[in-house]
Short mmCIF file of C-alpha atoms in Angstrom, two decimals:
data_model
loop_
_atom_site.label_atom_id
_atom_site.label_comp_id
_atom_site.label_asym_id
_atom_site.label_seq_id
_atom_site.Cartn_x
_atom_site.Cartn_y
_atom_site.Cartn_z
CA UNK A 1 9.87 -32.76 -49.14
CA UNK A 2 8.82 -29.57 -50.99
CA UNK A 3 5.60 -29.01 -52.42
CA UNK A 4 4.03 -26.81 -55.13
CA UNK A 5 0.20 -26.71 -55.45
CA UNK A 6 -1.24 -25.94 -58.62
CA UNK A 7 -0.40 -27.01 -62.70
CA UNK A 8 3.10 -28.79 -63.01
CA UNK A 9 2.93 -28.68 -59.11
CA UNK A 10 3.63 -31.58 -57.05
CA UNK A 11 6.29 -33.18 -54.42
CA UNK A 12 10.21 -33.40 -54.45
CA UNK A 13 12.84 -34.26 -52.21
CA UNK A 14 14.51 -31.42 -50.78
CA UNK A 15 17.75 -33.26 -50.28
CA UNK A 16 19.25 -35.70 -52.73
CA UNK A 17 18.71 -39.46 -51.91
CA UNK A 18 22.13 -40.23 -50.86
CA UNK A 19 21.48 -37.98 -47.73
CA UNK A 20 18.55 -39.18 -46.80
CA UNK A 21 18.75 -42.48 -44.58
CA UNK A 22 15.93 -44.70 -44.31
CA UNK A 23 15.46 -44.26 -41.20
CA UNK A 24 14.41 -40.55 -41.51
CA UNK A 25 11.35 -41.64 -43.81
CA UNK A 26 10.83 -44.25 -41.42
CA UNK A 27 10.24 -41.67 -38.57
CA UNK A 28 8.58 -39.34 -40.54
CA UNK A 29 5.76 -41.95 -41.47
CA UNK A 30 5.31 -44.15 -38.39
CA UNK A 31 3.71 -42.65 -35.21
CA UNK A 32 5.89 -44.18 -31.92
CA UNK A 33 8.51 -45.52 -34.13
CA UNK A 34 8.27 -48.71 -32.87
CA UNK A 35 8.41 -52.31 -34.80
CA UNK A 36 6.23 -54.44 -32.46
CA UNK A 37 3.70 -53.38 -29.98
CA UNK A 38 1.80 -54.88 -27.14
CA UNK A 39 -1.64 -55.34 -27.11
CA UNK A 40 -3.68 -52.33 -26.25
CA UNK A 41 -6.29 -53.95 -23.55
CA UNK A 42 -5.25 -53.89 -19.97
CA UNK A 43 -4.03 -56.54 -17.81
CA UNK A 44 -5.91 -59.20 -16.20
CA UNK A 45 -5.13 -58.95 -12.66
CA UNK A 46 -6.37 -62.24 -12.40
CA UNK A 47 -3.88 -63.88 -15.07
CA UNK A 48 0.07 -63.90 -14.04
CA UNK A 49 0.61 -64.12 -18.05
CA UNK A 50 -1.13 -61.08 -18.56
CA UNK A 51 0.35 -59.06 -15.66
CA UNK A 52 3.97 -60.14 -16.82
CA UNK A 53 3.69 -60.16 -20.01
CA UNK A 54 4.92 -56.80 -20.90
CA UNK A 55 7.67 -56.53 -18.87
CA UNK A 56 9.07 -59.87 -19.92
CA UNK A 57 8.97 -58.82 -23.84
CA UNK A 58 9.45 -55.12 -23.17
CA UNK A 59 13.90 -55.68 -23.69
CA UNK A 60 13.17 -58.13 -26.79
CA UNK A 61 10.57 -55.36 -27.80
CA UNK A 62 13.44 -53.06 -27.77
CA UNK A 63 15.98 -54.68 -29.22
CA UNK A 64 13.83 -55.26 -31.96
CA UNK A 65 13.67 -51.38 -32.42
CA UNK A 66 17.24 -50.76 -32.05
CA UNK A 67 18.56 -53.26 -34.74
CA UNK A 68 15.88 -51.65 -36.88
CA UNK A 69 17.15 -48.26 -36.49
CA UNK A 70 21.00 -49.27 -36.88
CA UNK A 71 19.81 -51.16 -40.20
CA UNK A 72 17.58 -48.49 -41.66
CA UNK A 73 20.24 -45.29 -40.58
CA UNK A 74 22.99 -47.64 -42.95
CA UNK A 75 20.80 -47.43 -45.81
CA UNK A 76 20.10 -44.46 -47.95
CA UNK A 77 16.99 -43.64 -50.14
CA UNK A 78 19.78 -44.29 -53.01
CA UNK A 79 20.72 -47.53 -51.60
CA UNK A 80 17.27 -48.05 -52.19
CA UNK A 81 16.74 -46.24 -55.85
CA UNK A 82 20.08 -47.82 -57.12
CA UNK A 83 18.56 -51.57 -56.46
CA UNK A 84 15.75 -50.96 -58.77
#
């Protein structure tokens, strides 16, 4: 993005759409990058579900993340423009 401040000022892309994958506006916007998250409290040390919890999803977690990287780096912002 470029920006101008002032009148007739505003945003633009500084690369035409069909160079821009998805996936870089996806970066640029979310903070870790990641699709699914675990819940922020700590474990229970008393609770086996708690305690295991995150290492048993943590390889579905990222999978998840992968196939949503290979998806959004096939598809362009004019993949995107072109549909609407």
């Amino acid at each position: 993005m470029t920006t101008k401040e002032g009148k007739g000022g505003g945003a633009r892309l500084a690369r035409p759409p069909r160079r821009i994958p998805l996936l870089r506006i996806y970066q640029a916007v979310e903070d870790e990058g990641r699709v699914l998250a675990h819940h922020p409290n700590l474990p229970n040390p008393a609770c086996p579900v708690s305690c295991g919890i995150m290492g048993a999803l943590a390889p579905v977690f990222g999978a998840v993340d992968d196939a949503v990287a290979r998806t959004l780096g096939r598809v362009t912002l004019a993949d995107v423009l072109d549909r609407i």
